[in-house]
CSV table of C-alpha atoms in Angstrom, one decimal:
chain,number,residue,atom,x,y,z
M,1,UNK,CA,-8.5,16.8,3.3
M,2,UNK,CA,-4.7,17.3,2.7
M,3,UNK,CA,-1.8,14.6,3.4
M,4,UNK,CA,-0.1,15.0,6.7
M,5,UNK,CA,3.4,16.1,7.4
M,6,UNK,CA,4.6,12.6,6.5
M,7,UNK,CA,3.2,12.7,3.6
M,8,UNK,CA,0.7,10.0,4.8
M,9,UNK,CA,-2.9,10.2,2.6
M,10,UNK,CA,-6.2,11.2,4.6
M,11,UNK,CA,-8.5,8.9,5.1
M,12,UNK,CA,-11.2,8.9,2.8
M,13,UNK,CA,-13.6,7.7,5.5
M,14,UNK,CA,-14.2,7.6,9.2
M,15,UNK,CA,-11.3,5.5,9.7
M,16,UNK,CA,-7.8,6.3,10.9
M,17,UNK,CA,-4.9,5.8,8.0
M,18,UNK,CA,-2.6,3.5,10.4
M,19,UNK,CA,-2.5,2.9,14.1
M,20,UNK,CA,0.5,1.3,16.4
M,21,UNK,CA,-0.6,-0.8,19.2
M,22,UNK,CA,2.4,-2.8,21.1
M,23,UNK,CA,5.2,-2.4,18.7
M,24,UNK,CA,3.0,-3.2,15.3
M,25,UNK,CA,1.5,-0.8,13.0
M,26,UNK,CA,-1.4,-1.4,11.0
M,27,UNK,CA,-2.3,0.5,7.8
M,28,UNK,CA,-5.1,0.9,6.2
M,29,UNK,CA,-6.2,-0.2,2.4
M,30,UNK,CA,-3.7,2.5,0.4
M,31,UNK,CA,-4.6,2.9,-3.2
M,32,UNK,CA,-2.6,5.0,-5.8
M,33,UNK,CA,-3.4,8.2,-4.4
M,34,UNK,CA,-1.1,11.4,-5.5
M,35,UNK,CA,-2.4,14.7,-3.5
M,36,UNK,CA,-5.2,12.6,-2.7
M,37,UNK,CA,-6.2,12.4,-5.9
M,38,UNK,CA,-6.8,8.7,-7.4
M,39,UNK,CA,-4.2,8.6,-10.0
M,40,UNK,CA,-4.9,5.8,-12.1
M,41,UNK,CA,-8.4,3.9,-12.1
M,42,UNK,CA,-9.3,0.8,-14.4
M,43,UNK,CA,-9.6,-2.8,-13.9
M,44,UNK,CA,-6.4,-4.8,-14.5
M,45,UNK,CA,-6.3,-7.0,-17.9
M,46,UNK,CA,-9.5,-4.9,-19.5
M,47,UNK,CA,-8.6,-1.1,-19.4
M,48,UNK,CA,-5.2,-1.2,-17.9
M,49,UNK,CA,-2.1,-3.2,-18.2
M,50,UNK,CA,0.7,-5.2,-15.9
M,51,UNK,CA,2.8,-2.3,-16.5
M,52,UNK,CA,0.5,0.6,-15.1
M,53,UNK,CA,-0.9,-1.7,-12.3
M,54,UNK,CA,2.6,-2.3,-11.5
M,55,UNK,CA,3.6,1.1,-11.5
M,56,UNK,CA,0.0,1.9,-9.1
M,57,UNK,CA,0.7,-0.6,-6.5
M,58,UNK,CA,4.1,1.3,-6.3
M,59,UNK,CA,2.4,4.2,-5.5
M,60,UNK,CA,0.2,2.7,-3.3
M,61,UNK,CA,2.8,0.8,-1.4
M,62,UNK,CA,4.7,4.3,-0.8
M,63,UNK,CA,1.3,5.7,0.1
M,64,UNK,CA,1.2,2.4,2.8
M,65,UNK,CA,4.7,3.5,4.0
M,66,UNK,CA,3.6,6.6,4.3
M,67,UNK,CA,0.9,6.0,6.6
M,68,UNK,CA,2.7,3.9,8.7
M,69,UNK,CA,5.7,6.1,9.6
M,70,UNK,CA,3.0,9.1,10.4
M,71,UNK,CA,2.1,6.7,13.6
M,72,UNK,CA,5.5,6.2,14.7
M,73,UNK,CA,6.3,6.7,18.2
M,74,UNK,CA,8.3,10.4,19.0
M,75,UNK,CA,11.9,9.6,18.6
M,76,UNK,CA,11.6,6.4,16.2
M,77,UNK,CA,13.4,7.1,12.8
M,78,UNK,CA,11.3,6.3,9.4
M,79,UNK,CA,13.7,3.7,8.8
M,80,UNK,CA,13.0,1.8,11.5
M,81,UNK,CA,10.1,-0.5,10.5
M,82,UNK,CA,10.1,-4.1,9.3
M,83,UNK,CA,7.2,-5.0,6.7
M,84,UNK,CA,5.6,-8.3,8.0
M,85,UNK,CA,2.6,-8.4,5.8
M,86,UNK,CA,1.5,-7.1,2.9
M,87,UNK,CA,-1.8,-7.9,1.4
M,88,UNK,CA,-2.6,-6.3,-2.6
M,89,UNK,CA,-5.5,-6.7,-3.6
M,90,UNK,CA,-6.2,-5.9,-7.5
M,91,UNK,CA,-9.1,-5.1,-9.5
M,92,UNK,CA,-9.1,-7.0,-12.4
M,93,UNK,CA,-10.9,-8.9,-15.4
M,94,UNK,CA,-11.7,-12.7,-14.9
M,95,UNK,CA,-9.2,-13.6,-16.9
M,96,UNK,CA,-6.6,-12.3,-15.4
M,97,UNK,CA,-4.0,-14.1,-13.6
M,98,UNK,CA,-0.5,-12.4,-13.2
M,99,UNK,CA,-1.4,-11.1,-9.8
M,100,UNK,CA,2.3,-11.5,-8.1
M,101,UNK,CA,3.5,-9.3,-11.3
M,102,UNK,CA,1.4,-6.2,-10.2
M,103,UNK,CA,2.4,-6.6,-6.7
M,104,UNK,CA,5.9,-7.0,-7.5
M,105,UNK,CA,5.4,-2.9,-7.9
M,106,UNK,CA,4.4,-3.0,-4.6
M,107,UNK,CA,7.3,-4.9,-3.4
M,108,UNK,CA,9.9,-3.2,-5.4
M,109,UNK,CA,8.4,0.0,-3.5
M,110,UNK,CA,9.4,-1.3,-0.4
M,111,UNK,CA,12.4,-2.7,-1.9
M,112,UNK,CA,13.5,0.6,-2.2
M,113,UNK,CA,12.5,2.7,0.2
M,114,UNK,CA,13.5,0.0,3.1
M,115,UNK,CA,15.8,-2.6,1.7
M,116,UNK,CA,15.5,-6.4,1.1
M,117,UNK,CA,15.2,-7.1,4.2
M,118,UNK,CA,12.5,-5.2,4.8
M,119,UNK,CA,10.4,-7.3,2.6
M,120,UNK,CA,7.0,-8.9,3.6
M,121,UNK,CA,5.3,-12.0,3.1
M,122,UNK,CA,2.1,-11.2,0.8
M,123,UNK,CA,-1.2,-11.9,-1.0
M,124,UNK,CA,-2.3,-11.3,-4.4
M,125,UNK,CA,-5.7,-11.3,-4.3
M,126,UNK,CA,-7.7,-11.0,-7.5
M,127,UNK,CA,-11.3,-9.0,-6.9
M,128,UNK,CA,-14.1,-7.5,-8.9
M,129,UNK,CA,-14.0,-3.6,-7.7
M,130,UNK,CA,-12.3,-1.0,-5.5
M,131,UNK,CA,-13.0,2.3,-3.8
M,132,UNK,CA,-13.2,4.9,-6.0
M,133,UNK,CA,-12.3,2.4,-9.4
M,134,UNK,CA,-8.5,1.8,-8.0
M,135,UNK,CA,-6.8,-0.7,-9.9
M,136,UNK,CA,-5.2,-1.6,-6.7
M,137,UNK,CA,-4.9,-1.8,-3.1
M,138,UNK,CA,-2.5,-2.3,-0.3
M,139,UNK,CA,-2.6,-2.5,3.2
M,140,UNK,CA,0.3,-3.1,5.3
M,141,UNK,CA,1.7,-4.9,8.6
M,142,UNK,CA,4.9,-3.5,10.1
M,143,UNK,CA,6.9,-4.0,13.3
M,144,UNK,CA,8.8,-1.1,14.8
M,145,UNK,CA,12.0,-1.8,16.1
């Protein structure tokens, strides 16, 4: 499967990358896919470092974006979504604990792409594994306006 014209991933499952339903989208888990190809895989704090989980929840986070502006309504410019939620969820070693530094990457993503005001509330959340050995994983909630 190829990205879309947005530049949204595929899915890579029976599941549908984002959907809007009464003004929200919802995207699905977005990891650090580059022409749908996993571009960095490890576990946080044992094979890879803040820096480069930083740098992959960027690229998830744009891959998140992505996926969300494919499912906006004809007419609606790319601009014109406000990130409520953002959850990141990061595979790393037990000992591990500077969560809100990877997905700072994430933010600053969003940061950049949307502005400040643009930013979401979000989780951190520390887990043992992720599809395909993705350091990290994002999923976003977004009003249209």
């Amino acid at each position: 499967m190829s990205t879309d014209q947005t530049g949204a991933p595929a899915p890579q499952g029976d599941y549908r990358a984002a959907l809007v339903h009464d003004g929200v989208v919802y995207t699905a888990g977005m990891t650090p896919r580059v022409n749908n190809e996993l571009s960095v895989r490890g576990v946080v704090g044992a094979t890879l470092s803040v820096q480069q989980a930083h740098t992959a929840a960027g690229i998830a986070a744009a891959n998140a974006l992505a996926a969300a502006r494919s499912v906006l309504p004809a007419g609606v410019a790319s601009d014109r979504i406000r990130c409520l939620r953002m959850t990141v969820y990061i595979a790393c070693a037990p000992t591990f604990h500077a969560l809100s530094a990877v997905a700072d990457g994430a933010s600053a993503r969003i940061r950049a792409e949307l502005g400040a005001d643009a930013l979401p509330v979000r989780a951190a959340i520390g887990v043992q594994t992720l599809p395909s050995g993705a350091p990290v994983e994002i999923d976003l909630i977004a009003a249209v306006f």
